Amino acid sequence: MKAWRHWGGLTGSLVAGVLLGWMEAAWAGVTVRVELANTRTPLTVGVSVPAQLTDSRGEILAELPPMQGFMAQPSPQGVRLQGVVSPVLFVKPQEGGLVAVNGRWYSGEVLLTGHNLLMAINYVDLEDYVASVVDAEMGASFSPEALKAQAVAARSYVLYHRNSRGWFDVFSDTRSQVYRGLSQRSVAALEATRATRGVVMVYGGQFVNAMYSASSGGQTVGVIGIPYLMSLSDVSPYPKHGHGIGMSQWGAQELARQGWTYQQILAYYYRGVRLGRLPE
């Protein structure tokens, strides 16, 4: 595991304001690339509004009418969909539209790529991504302050891992964080995301690799070389579930029940980090 990751211009906007907890450079927003599928079998694709299929140069190759299912198939020449074949196909709905992949709806755009296999990658707004992760990873039944802590951890985690892979940033499952698009985004998760909009954890001018697991069994696991991921006693009432590194989700819930704020919860599990906010 790498202890640090350098983000060039992205983290450059963090350094100036971190001591005050505010990011002062211009922030144009972030798109997260989430791998939804990597398969040798076809995927069913649909859109909620009219959409265009474009190649890597942005050239329009075909149109997709709304509310119909289309089969995207892998081939030696690339992806086959709606009468076209290309190594790279972007499904771009009109503004505000959604894309469905195998029956699950996503905001943003979807990239389909591959030769003899098919990768589906969702290009999604950071805050939309965070709201889905909060609900999938923690759930609407958790206390508001625990959900807020989860939102900040999820946001920090994905920014740390942004641009760490070739085609995508993070997986949509437990290899990274669980993300299910619009199929799992409760009112409670949306409220926690909105209440912490743009709030991130930083350490040494870098985004924090904010790892977490369901419960630690009473003691979190430290990571050598990462000062903010140390072994700590935990109030989680449940046996260890997951790797036990970083924030314990059930521990965060117990602390929230005791009246802790999300800032206090994060400061406990991630020692020495600072909170900042990405400017609009």
Coordinates of C-alpha atoms in Angstrom, one line a residue:
M1 CA 0.0 0.0 0.0
K2 CA 1.4 3.4 -0.9
A3 CA 1.3 5.8 2.0
W4 CA 1.1 9.0 -0.2
R5 CA -0.3 9.9 -3.5
H6 CA 0.5 13.1 -5.4
W7 CA -2.3 14.9 -7.3
G8 CA -0.4 17.8 -8.9
G9 CA -2.8 20.6 -9.6
L10 CA -5.7 19.1 -7.7
T11 CA -3.9 19.0 -4.3
G12 CA -2.2 22.3 -5.1
S13 CA -5.5 24.0 -4.5
L14 CA -5.6 22.4 -1.0
V15 CA -2.3 23.5 0.4
A16 CA -2.9 27.3 0.7
G17 CA -6.0 27.1 2.8
V18 CA -5.6 23.9 4.8
L19 CA -4.4 25.6 8.0
L20 CA -7.7 27.5 8.1
G21 CA -9.7 24.5 7.1
W22 CA -10.8 26.1 3.8
M23 CA -9.7 25.6 0.2
E24 CA -9.2 29.0 -1.4
A25 CA -8.2 28.3 -5.0
A26 CA -10.8 28.0 -7.7
W27 CA -12.6 24.6 -7.7
A28 CA -14.4 23.6 -10.8
G29 CA -15.8 20.4 -9.5
V30 CA -14.8 16.8 -9.8
T31 CA -15.9 13.9 -11.9
V32 CA -15.3 10.4 -10.4
R33 CA -14.8 7.4 -12.7
V34 CA -16.3 4.3 -11.2
E35 CA -15.9 0.8 -12.8
L36 CA -19.4 -0.7 -12.9
A37 CA -18.5 -3.9 -14.8
N38 CA -15.6 -5.8 -16.4
T39 CA -17.0 -8.8 -18.2
R40 CA -16.9 -10.9 -21.3
T41 CA -20.7 -11.1 -21.5
P42 CA -23.1 -8.5 -22.9
L43 CA -24.5 -5.7 -20.8
T44 CA -28.0 -4.2 -21.2
V45 CA -27.8 -0.4 -21.6
G46 CA -30.6 2.2 -21.6
V47 CA -31.2 5.9 -21.1
S48 CA -34.0 7.9 -19.5
V49 CA -33.8 10.7 -22.2
P50 CA -32.4 10.8 -25.7
A51 CA -28.7 10.2 -25.7
Q52 CA -25.7 10.2 -28.1
L53 CA -23.1 7.5 -28.6
T54 CA -19.7 9.2 -29.2
D55 CA -16.2 7.9 -29.7
S56 CA -13.0 9.1 -28.0
R57 CA -12.8 12.2 -30.2
G58 CA -16.4 13.2 -29.4
E59 CA -17.7 12.2 -32.8
I60 CA -21.3 11.2 -32.8
L61 CA -21.7 7.6 -34.0
A62 CA -25.4 6.9 -33.2
E63 CA -28.4 8.0 -31.2
L64 CA -30.1 6.1 -28.4
P65 CA -33.8 6.6 -27.9
P66 CA -35.1 6.7 -24.3
M67 CA -36.6 4.0 -22.2
Q68 CA -35.5 1.1 -24.3
G69 CA -33.0 -1.7 -23.6
F70 CA -30.0 -2.2 -25.9
M71 CA -27.4 -4.9 -25.8
A72 CA -23.7 -3.8 -25.6
Q73 CA -21.5 -6.7 -26.7
P74 CA -17.8 -7.3 -26.6
S75 CA -16.0 -8.1 -29.8
P76 CA -12.4 -8.3 -31.2
Q77 CA -13.0 -4.8 -32.8
G78 CA -14.4 -3.2 -29.7
V79 CA -17.9 -2.6 -28.3
R80 CA -20.9 -3.3 -30.4
L81 CA -24.0 -1.2 -29.6
Q82 CA -26.9 0.1 -31.7
G83 CA -25.3 -0.8 -35.0
V84 CA -21.8 0.6 -34.4
V85 CA -18.5 -0.9 -33.3
S86 CA -15.8 1.1 -31.5
P87 CA -13.0 0.5 -29.0
V88 CA -14.5 3.4 -27.0
L89 CA -18.1 4.4 -26.7
F90 CA -19.5 7.1 -24.5
V91 CA -23.2 7.1 -23.7
K92 CA -24.0 10.8 -23.2
P93 CA -27.6 11.5 -22.3
Q94 CA -29.1 15.0 -22.6
E95 CA -28.7 17.2 -19.6
G96 CA -30.3 15.7 -16.5
G97 CA -30.7 12.3 -18.1
L98 CA -29.7 9.0 -16.6
V99 CA -28.0 5.9 -18.0
A100 CA -28.9 2.3 -17.0
V101 CA -26.5 -0.6 -16.9
N102 CA -27.9 -4.0 -16.3
G103 CA -31.1 -2.5 -14.7
R104 CA -29.4 0.0 -12.4
W105 CA -29.6 3.8 -13.0
Y106 CA -26.7 6.2 -12.9
S107 CA -26.3 9.9 -13.3
G108 CA -23.6 11.4 -15.5
E109 CA -22.2 9.5 -18.5
V110 CA -21.1 5.9 -19.0
L111 CA -18.0 4.8 -20.9
L112 CA -18.0 1.4 -22.6
T113 CA -14.7 0.1 -23.8
G114 CA -12.6 -3.1 -24.4
H115 CA -11.6 -5.7 -26.9
N116 CA -13.2 -9.2 -26.4
L117 CA -14.3 -7.9 -23.0
L118 CA -16.5 -5.1 -21.9
M119 CA -15.8 -2.4 -19.2
A120 CA -18.5 0.0 -18.1
I121 CA -17.3 3.1 -16.3
N122 CA -19.6 5.7 -14.8
Y123 CA -18.4 9.3 -15.1
V124 CA -20.3 10.8 -12.1
D125 CA -20.3 14.0 -10.1
L126 CA -18.4 13.7 -6.8
E127 CA -21.3 14.6 -4.6
D128 CA -23.7 12.2 -6.4
Y129 CA -21.1 9.5 -5.9
V130 CA -20.7 10.3 -2.2
A131 CA -24.5 10.2 -1.5
S132 CA -24.7 6.7 -3.1
V133 CA -21.7 5.4 -1.1
V134 CA -23.0 6.8 2.2
D135 CA -26.3 4.8 1.8
A136 CA -24.7 1.6 0.4
E137 CA -21.9 1.6 3.0
M138 CA -23.7 2.7 6.1
G139 CA -27.5 2.9 5.6
A140 CA -30.3 5.3 6.4
S141 CA -30.8 3.9 9.9
F142 CA -27.5 5.3 11.2
S143 CA -27.4 8.6 13.2
P144 CA -27.0 11.8 11.2
E145 CA -23.5 12.6 12.6
A146 CA -22.3 9.1 11.8
L147 CA -23.6 9.5 8.2
K148 CA -21.8 12.8 8.0
A149 CA -18.6 11.2 9.1
Q150 CA -19.1 8.5 6.5
A151 CA -19.7 11.2 3.8
V152 CA -16.4 13.0 4.6
A153 CA -14.5 9.7 4.7
A154 CA -16.0 8.5 1.4
R155 CA -15.2 11.9 -0.3
S156 CA -11.7 11.9 1.0
Y157 CA -11.1 8.3 0.0
V158 CA -12.2 8.7 -3.6
L159 CA -10.1 11.9 -4.0
Y160 CA -7.1 10.1 -2.7
H161 CA -7.5 7.4 -5.2
R162 CA -8.5 9.6 -8.1
N163 CA -6.4 9.0 -11.3
S164 CA -4.7 6.0 -9.6
R165 CA -5.7 3.6 -12.4
G166 CA -5.7 3.9 -16.1
W167 CA -9.4 3.8 -17.2
F168 CA -11.1 4.4 -13.8
D169 CA -10.5 5.7 -10.3
V170 CA -12.3 3.2 -8.0
F171 CA -14.3 0.0 -8.1
S172 CA -18.0 0.0 -7.3
D173 CA -17.6 -2.8 -4.7
T174 CA -15.7 -3.5 -1.5
R175 CA -12.4 -3.4 -3.3
S176 CA -12.9 0.4 -3.0
Q177 CA -16.3 1.6 -1.7
V178 CA -19.7 0.2 -2.5
Y179 CA -21.5 2.4 -5.1
R180 CA -24.9 1.5 -6.6
G181 CA -25.9 4.7 -8.4
L182 CA -29.4 6.0 -7.9
S183 CA -30.7 2.6 -6.8
Q184 CA -29.3 3.3 -3.3
R185 CA -29.4 6.9 -2.2
S186 CA -31.7 7.6 0.7
V187 CA -33.0 10.9 2.0
A188 CA -30.7 10.5 5.1
A189 CA -27.7 9.9 2.9
L190 CA -28.5 12.9 0.7
E191 CA -28.9 15.1 3.8
A192 CA -25.5 14.0 5.2
T193 CA -23.9 14.6 1.9
R194 CA -25.4 18.0 1.5
A195 CA -24.5 19.0 5.1
T196 CA -20.9 18.2 4.4
R197 CA -20.7 19.2 0.8
G198 CA -17.1 19.5 -0.3
V199 CA -15.7 18.7 3.2
V200 CA -12.5 16.6 3.0
M201 CA -9.8 15.4 5.3
V202 CA -6.2 16.3 4.5
Y203 CA -2.8 15.4 6.0
G204 CA 0.4 17.0 4.9
G205 CA -1.2 18.7 2.0
Q206 CA -2.6 15.4 0.6
F207 CA -6.1 13.9 0.6
V208 CA -6.5 11.3 3.3
N209 CA -6.7 7.6 2.4
A210 CA -9.8 7.3 4.6
M211 CA -10.1 3.6 5.0
Y212 CA -12.9 2.2 7.1
S213 CA -14.7 -1.0 7.9
A214 CA -17.9 -2.2 9.6
S215 CA -16.5 -2.9 13.0
S216 CA -13.1 -3.5 14.6
G217 CA -13.9 -5.9 17.4
G218 CA -12.8 -3.3 20.0
Q219 CA -9.4 -2.3 18.5
T220 CA -8.7 -0.8 15.1
V221 CA -5.7 -2.0 13.0
G222 CA -2.8 0.4 12.3
V223 CA -1.0 0.8 9.1
I224 CA 2.8 1.2 9.2
G225 CA 3.9 4.4 7.4
I226 CA 0.5 6.1 7.5
P227 CA 0.4 8.2 10.7
Y228 CA -3.3 8.9 10.6
L229 CA -4.2 5.2 10.4
M230 CA -3.1 3.9 13.9
S231 CA -4.3 1.2 16.2
L232 CA -7.0 2.6 18.5
S233 CA -9.5 1.3 21.0
D234 CA -12.9 1.2 19.6
V235 CA -16.4 1.4 21.1
S236 CA -18.0 -0.8 18.5
P237 CA -20.2 -3.4 20.2
Y238 CA -19.7 -5.9 17.4
P239 CA -16.9 -8.4 16.5
K240 CA -14.4 -7.5 13.9
H241 CA -15.9 -7.3 10.4
G242 CA -13.7 -6.2 7.6
H243 CA -10.0 -5.2 7.7
G244 CA -10.5 -3.1 10.8
I245 CA -8.4 -0.2 9.5
G246 CA -9.5 3.4 10.1
M247 CA -13.0 4.3 11.1
S248 CA -15.3 1.7 12.5
Q249 CA -18.7 2.4 11.2
W250 CA -20.5 0.9 14.1
G251 CA -18.1 2.6 16.4
A252 CA -18.9 5.9 14.7
Q253 CA -22.6 5.1 15.3
E254 CA -22.0 4.5 19.0
L255 CA -20.1 7.8 19.3
A256 CA -22.8 9.6 17.5
R257 CA -25.4 8.2 19.9
Q258 CA -23.2 9.6 22.8
G259 CA -23.4 13.1 21.3
W260 CA -20.2 13.3 19.3
T261 CA -20.2 15.4 16.2
Y262 CA -18.9 14.1 12.9
Q263 CA -15.8 16.3 13.2
Q264 CA -15.1 14.7 16.6
I265 CA -15.7 11.2 15.2
L266 CA -13.3 11.8 12.3
A267 CA -10.6 13.4 14.5
Y268 CA -10.7 10.3 16.8
Y269 CA -10.3 7.7 14.0
Y270 CA -8.0 9.6 11.7
R271 CA -5.4 11.2 14.1
G272 CA -3.7 14.4 13.1
V273 CA -5.8 15.1 10.0
R274 CA -7.4 18.5 9.2
L275 CA -10.8 19.3 7.7
G276 CA -11.0 21.5 4.7
R277 CA -13.7 22.4 2.2
L278 CA -13.4 22.3 -1.6
P279 CA -14.5 25.8 -2.9
E280 CA -17.5 26.0 -5.2

